[in-house]
GROMACS .gro file of C-alpha atoms in nm:
model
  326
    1UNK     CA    1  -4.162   0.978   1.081
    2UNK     CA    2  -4.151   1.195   0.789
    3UNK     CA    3  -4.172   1.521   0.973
    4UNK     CA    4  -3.887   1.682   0.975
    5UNK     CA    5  -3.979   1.906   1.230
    6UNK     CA    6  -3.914   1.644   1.485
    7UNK     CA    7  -3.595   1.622   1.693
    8UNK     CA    8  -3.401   1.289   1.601
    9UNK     CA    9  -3.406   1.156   1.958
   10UNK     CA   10  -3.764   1.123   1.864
   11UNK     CA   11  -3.766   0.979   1.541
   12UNK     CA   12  -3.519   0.676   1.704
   13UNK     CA   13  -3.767   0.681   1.932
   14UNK     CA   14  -4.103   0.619   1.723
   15UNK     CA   15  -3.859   0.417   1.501
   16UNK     CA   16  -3.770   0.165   1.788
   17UNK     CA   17  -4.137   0.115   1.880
   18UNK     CA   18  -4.254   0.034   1.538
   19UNK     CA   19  -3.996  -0.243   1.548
   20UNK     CA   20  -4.123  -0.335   1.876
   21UNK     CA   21  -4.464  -0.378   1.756
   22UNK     CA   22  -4.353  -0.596   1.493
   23UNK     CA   23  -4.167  -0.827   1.681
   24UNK     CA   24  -4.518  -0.853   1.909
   25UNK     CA   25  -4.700  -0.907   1.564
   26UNK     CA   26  -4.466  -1.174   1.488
   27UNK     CA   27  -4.482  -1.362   1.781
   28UNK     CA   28  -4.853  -1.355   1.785
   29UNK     CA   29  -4.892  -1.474   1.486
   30UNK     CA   30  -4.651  -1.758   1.517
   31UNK     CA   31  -4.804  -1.850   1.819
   32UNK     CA   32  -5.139  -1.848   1.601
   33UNK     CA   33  -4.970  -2.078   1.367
   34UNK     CA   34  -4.917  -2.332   1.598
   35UNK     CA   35  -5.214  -2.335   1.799
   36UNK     CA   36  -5.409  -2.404   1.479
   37UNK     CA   37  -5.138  -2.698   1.344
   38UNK     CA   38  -5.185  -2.856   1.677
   39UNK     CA   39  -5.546  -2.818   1.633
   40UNK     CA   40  -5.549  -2.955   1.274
   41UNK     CA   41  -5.347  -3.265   1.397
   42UNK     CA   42  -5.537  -3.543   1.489
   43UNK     CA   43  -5.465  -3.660   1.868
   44UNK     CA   44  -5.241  -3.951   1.978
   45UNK     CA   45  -5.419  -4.243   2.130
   46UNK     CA   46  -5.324  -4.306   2.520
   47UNK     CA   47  -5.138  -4.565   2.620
   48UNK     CA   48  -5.250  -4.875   2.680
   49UNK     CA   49  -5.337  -5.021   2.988
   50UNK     CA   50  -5.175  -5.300   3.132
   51UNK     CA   51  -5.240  -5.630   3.306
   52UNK     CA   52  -5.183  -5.444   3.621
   53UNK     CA   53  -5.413  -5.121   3.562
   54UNK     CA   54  -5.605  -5.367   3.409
   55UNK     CA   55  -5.678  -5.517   3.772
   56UNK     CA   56  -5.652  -5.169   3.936
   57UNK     CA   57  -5.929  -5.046   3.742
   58UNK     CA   58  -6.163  -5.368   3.883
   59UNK     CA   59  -6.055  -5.348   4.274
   60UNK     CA   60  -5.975  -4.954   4.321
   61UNK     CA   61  -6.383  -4.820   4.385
   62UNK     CA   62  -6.407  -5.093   4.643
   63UNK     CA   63  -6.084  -5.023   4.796
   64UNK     CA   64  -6.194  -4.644   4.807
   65UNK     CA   65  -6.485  -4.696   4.970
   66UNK     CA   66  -6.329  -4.914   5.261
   67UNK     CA   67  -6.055  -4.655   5.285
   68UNK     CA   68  -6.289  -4.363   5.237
   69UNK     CA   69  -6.643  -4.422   5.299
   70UNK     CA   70  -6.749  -4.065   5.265
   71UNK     CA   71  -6.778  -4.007   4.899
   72UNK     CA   72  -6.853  -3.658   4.957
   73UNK     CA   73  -6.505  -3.588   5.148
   74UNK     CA   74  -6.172  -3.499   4.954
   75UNK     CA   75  -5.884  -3.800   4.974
   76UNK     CA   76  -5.565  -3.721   5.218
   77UNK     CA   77  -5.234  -3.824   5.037
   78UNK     CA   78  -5.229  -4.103   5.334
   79UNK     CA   79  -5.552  -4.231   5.268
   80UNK     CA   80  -5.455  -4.234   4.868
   81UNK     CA   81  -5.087  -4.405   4.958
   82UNK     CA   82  -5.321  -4.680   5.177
   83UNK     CA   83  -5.510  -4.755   4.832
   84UNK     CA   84  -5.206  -4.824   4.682
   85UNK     CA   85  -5.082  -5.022   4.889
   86UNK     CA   86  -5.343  -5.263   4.900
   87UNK     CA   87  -5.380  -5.287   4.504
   88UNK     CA   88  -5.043  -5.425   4.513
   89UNK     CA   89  -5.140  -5.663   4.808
   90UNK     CA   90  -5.458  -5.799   4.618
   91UNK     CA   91  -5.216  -5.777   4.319
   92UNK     CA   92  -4.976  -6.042   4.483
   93UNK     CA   93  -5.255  -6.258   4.539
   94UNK     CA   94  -5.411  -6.253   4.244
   95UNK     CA   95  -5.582  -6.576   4.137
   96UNK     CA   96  -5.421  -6.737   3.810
   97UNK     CA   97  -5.810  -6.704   3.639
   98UNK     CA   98  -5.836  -6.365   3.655
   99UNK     CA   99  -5.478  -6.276   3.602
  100UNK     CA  100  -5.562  -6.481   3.243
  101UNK     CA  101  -5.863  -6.233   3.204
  102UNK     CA  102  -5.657  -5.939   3.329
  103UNK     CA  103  -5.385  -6.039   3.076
  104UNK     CA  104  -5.654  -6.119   2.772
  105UNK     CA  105  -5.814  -5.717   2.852
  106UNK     CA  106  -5.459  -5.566   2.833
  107UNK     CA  107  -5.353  -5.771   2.476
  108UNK     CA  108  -5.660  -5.696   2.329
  109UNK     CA  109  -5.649  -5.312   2.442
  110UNK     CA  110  -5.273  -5.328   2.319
  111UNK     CA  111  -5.447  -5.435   1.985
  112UNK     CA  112  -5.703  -5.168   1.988
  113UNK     CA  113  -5.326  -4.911   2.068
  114UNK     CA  114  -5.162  -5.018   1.795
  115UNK     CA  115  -5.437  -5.000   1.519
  116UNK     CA  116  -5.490  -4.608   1.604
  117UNK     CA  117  -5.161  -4.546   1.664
  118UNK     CA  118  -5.094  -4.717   1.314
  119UNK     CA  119  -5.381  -4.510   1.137
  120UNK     CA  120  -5.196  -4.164   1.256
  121UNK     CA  121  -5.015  -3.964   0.985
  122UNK     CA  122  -4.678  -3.956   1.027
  123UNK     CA  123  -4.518  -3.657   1.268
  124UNK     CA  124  -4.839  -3.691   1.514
  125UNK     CA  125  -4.714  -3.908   1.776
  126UNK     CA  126  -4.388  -3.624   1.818
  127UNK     CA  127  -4.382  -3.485   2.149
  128UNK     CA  128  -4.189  -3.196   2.206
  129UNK     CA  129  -3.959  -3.250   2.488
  130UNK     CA  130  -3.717  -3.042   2.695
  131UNK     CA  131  -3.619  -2.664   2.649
  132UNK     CA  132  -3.807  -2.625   2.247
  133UNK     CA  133  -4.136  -2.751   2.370
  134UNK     CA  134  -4.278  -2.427   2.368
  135UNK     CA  135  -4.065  -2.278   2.128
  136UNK     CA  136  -4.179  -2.133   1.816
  137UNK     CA  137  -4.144  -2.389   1.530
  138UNK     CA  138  -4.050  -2.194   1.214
  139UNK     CA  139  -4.041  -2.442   0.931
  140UNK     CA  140  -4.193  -2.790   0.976
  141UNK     CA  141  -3.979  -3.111   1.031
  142UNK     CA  142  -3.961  -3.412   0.737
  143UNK     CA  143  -3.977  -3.766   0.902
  144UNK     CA  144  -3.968  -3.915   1.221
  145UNK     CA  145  -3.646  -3.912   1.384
  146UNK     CA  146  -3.479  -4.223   1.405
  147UNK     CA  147  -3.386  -4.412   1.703
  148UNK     CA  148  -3.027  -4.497   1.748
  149UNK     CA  149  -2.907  -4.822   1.611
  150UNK     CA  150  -2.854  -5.094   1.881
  151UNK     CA  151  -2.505  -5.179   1.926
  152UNK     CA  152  -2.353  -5.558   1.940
  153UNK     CA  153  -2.386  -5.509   2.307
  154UNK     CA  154  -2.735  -5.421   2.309
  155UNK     CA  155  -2.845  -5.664   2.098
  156UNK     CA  156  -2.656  -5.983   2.305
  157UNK     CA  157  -2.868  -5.842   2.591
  158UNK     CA  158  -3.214  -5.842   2.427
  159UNK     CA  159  -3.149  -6.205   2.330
  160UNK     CA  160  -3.055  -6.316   2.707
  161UNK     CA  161  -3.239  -6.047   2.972
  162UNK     CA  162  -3.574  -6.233   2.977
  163UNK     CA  163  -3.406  -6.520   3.028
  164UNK     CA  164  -3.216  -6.356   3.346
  165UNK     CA  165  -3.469  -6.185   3.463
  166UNK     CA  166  -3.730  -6.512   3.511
  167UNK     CA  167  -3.414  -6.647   3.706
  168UNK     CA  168  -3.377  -6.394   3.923
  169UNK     CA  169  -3.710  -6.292   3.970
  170UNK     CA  170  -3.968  -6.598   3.938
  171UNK     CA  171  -4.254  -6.424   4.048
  172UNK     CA  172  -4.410  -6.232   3.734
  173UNK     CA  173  -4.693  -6.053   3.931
  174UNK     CA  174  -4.483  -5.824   4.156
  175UNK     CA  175  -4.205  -5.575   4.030
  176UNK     CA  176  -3.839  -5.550   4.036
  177UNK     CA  177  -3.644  -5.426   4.272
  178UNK     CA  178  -3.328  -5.230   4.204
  179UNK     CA  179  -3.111  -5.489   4.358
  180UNK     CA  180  -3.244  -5.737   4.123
  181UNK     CA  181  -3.245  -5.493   3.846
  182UNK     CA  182  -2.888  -5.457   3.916
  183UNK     CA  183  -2.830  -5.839   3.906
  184UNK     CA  184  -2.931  -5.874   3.574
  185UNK     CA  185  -2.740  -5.676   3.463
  186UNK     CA  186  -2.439  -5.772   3.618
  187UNK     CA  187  -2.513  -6.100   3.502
  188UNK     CA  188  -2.557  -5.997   3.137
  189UNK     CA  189  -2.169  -5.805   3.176
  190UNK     CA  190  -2.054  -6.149   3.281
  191UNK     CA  191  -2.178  -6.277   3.014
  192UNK     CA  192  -2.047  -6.108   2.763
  193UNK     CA  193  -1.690  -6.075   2.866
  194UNK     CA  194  -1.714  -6.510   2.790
  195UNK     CA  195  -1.925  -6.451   2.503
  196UNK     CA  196  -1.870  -6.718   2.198
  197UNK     CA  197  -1.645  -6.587   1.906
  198UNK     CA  198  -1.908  -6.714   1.685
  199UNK     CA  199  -2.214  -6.554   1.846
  200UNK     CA  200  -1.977  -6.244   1.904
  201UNK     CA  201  -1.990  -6.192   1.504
  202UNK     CA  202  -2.322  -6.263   1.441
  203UNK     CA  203  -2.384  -5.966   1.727
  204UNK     CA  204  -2.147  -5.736   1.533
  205UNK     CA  205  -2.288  -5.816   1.171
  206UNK     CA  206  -2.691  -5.751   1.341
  207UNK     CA  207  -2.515  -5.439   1.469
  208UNK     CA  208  -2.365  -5.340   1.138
  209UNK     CA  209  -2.692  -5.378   0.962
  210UNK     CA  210  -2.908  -5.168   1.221
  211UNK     CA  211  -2.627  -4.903   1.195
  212UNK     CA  212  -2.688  -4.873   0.833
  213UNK     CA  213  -3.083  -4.856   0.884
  214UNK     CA  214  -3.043  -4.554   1.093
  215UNK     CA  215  -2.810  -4.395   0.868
  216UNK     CA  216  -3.031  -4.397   0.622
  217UNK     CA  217  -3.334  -4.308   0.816
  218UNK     CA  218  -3.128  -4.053   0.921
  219UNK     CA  219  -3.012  -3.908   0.635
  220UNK     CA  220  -3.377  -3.876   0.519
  221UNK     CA  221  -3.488  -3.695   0.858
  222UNK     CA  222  -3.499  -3.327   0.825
  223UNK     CA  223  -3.540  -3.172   1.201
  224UNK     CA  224  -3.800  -2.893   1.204
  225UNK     CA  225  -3.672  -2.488   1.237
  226UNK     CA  226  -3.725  -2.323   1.579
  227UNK     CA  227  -3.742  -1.989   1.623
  228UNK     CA  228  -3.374  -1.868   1.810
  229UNK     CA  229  -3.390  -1.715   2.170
  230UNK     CA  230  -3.169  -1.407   2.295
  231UNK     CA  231  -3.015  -1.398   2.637
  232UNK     CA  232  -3.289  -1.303   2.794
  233UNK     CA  233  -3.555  -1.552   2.700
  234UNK     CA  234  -3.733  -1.350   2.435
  235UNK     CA  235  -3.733  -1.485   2.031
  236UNK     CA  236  -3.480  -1.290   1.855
  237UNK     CA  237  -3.581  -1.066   1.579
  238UNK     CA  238  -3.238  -1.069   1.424
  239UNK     CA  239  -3.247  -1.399   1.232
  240UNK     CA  240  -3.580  -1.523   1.318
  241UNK     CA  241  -3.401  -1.884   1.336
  242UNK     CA  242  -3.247  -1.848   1.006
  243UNK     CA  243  -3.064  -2.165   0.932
  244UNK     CA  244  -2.685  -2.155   0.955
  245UNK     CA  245  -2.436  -2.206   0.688
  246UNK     CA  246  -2.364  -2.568   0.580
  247UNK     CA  247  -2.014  -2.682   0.673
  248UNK     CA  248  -1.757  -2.709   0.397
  249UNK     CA  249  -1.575  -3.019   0.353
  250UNK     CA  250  -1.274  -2.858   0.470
  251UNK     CA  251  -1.482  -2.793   0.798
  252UNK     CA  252  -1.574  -3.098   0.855
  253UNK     CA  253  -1.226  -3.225   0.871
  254UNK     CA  254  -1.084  -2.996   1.087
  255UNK     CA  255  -1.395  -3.050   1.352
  256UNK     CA  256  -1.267  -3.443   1.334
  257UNK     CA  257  -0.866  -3.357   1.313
  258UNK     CA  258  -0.954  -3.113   1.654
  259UNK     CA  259  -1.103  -3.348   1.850
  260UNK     CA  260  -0.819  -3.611   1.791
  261UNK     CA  261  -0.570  -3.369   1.874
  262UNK     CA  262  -0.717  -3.215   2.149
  263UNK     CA  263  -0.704  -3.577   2.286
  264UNK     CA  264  -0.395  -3.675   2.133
  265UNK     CA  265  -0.192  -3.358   2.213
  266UNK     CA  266  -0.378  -3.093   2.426
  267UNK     CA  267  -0.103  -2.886   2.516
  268UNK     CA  268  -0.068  -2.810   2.155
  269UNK     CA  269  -0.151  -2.411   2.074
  270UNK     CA  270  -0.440  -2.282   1.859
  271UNK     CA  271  -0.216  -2.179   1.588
  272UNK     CA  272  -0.033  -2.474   1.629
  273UNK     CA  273  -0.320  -2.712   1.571
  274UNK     CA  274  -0.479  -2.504   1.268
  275UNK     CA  275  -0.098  -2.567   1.134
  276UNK     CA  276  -0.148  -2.980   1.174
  277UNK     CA  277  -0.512  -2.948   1.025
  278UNK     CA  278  -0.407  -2.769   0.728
  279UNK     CA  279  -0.104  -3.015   0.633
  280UNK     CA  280  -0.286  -3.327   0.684
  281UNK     CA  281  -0.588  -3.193   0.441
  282UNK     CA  282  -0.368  -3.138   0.249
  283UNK     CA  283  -0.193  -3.443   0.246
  284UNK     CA  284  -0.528  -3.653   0.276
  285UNK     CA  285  -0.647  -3.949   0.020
  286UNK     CA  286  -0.897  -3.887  -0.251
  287UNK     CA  287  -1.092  -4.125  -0.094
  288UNK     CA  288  -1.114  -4.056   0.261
  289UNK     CA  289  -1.154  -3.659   0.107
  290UNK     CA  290  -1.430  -3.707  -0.118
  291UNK     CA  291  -1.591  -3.881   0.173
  292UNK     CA  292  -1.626  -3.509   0.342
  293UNK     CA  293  -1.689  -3.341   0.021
  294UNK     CA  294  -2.017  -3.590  -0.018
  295UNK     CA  295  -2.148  -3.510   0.363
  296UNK     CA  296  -2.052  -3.120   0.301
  297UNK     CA  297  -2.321  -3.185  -0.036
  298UNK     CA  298  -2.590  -3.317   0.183
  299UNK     CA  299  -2.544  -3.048   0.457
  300UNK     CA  300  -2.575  -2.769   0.144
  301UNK     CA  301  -2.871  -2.948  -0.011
  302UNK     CA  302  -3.048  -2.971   0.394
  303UNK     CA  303  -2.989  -2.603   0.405
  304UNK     CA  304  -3.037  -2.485   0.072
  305UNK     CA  305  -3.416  -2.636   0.164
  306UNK     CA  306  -3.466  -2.521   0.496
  307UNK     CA  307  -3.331  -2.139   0.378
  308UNK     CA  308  -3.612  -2.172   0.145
  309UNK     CA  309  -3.894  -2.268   0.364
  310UNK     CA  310  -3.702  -2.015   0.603
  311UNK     CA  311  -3.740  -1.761   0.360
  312UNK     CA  312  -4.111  -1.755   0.273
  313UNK     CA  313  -4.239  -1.817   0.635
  314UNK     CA  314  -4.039  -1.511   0.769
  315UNK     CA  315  -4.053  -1.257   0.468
  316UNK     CA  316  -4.445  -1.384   0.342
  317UNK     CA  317  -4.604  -1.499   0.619
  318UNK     CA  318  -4.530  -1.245   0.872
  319UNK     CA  319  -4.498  -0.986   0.681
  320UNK     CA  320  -4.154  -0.837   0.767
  321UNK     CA  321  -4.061  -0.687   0.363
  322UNK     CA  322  -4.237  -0.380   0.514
  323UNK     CA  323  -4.025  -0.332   0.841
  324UNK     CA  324  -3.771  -0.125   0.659
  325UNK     CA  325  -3.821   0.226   0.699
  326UNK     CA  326  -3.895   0.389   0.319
   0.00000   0.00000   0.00000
C-alpha cells in the first residue's frame, strides 16, 4: 500500500479488501467466542415428564408392535397418528392404581427437575428466542430477566381458574377442549365484572406489590449487547453494536408528552407539538421533573457500563486498533 507507484484505483482497491478480511476475522472470532461460552456452560436439565408421558412411556413399545410388527420397517405418519390415538384411548381408561403410580413417577421426576435446575448458575437456563438467536452476543447480559408483574386481573384468576376448570371439566385424565377453554374464561370475565369491593383491593394491593418486585428486578437486569445487522443480513462493521446514547431527561419527557398528544391531538404539526413539549417542560414540577432526571441517571450509568465492556471486546479482543491504515 505504500508503493507509490500504484494507481489509486488500486490502492482503494487493496484498501477495501483488507477491511474485508477484517470484518471475516471478526466474525470468526466472535463466532469462536460463543461456541466456546456455550461449551463452558453447563446444560439445562429437560423437562420433566408428566403423568401422561409418564404412562406413554409404559404402553407405547406394545402399542408399536401391534401397530407395526416389523421392527425392521420405517413408521408411516398413519401408522404413528394410530399410536397416538390409542395412548389417549388407554389413557381414558386408565385404572385409578396406576394413574396413583403414574402421578407418584412424574412428582418425584418433577423433584429430581427442580434440584438440577436449582443447582444451575444463573443465565444457563436463557434460551435465545426469535430473530437474536443466532446473533452475535457482544457483551454478556447481568441477571435474569424478569417476568412481568401479574396484574389485579391476573391474580383474581389464579385464585378462581382451578376452581372453574374442575366444574367445567370433571374428568382430570383427558384434555381441554377449546370450547371449554373458552368457558372458563368467560366465566372468570363474569366474575370479575361482580367482583367484591373488598376482594377487589386486596387484588390491587397483591398487584401493587408484584409491580414493585419487577421493578426492581428490573432495574437490576442488564440485557446482553448483540452485534447490529445491516440491510442485508450481514453484522455491521460500523459500530460493531456499540451501545446508543442514554436518553436525557428532557428526552424522556418529550417521548411521554408525544405519545399523549399524538392521541390527544393528532392533527397537531411536528413543529407544533415540539412547541407544546417545550412549554410544558418547562412549566413542569420539581417533582414530577426530577423523576426523569433520576431514570435519565440510570440509563447513563447502564450505558456508561455497557460502552465499557463495548469498548474492550471490540478494540482488545478483536483486534480492530490496527485497522487504520498508518
Amino acid at each position: 500500500l505504500t508503493d507509490v507507484s500504484l494507481p489509486p484505483f488500486f490502492i482503494f482497491l487493496a484498501v477495501r479488501a483488507q477491511a474485508s478480511g477484517a470484518a471475516s476475522s471478526l466474525d470468526t472470532m466472535g463466532g469462536k467466542r460463543d461456541a466456546e461460552r456455550m461449551a463452558s456452560m453447563p446444560k439445562p436439565p429437560k423437562r420433566a415428564r408428566t403423568a401422561y408421558l409418564v404412562f406413554c412411556d409404559k404402553h407405547r413399545p406394545s402399542i408399536m408392535r401391534a401397530v407395526h410388527p416389523d421392527p425392521a420397517a420405517k413408521f408411516t405418519r398413519e401408522e404413528m397418528q394410530s399410536v397416538t390415538t390409542r395412548l389417549a384411548e388407554l389413557w381414558k381408561q386408565i385404572a385409578p392404581e396406576e394413574l396413583a403410580d403414574c402421578k407418584a413417577t412424574a412428582d418425584r421426576l418433577k423433584d429430581e427437575y427442580d434440584a438440577a435446575k436449582a443447582a444451575l448458575p444463573p443465565g444457563a437456563l436463557k434460551r435465545d428466542k426469535g430473530k437474536k438467536k443466532h446473533q452475535l452476543i457482544l457483551v454478556e447480559g447481568k441477571g435474569e430477566k424478569p417476568k412481568r408483574a401479574r396484574t389485579a386481573y391476573l391474580i383474581f384468576c389464579d385464585r378462581y381458574r382451578n376452581q372453574i376448570m374442575k366444574d367445567v371439566h370433571p374428568d382430570p385424565t383427558s384434555k381441554f377442549t377449546r370450547e371449554e377453554m373458552q368457558t372458563v374464561t368467560t366465566r372468570l370475565a363474569e366474575m370479575w365484572k361482580n367482583v367484591d369491593p373488598r376482594e377487589l383491593e386486596q387484588c390491587k394491593l397483591e398487584a401493587e406489590m408484584c409491580k414493585d418486585e419487577y421493578k426492581k428486578l428490573k432495574e437490576a437486569y442488564v440485557p446482553p449487547v448483540y452485534a447490529a445487522k445491516g440491510k442485508n443480513g450481514k453484522k455491521s462493521l460500523a459500530n460493531g453494536g456499540k451501545p446508543k446514547r442514554p436518553r436525557t431527561a428532557y428526552l424522556l419527557f418529550a417521548e411521554d408528552c408525544r405519545a399523549r398528544l399524538k392521541k390527544t391531538s393528532p392533527d397537531l404539526s411536528f413543529t407544533d407539538v415540539s412547541r407544546v413539549v417545550s412549554s410544558e417542560w418547562k412549566e413542569l414540577p420539581d417533582g414530577k421533573k426530577n423523576a426523569y432526571i433520576r431514570t435519565a441517571e440510570k440509563e447513563q450509568e447502564k450505558h456508561r457500563v455497557a460502552k465499557a465492556n463495548w469498548e474492550a471486546k471490540h478494540l482488545v479482543d478483536n483486534g480492530l486498533t490496527g485497522l487504520a491504515p498508518a
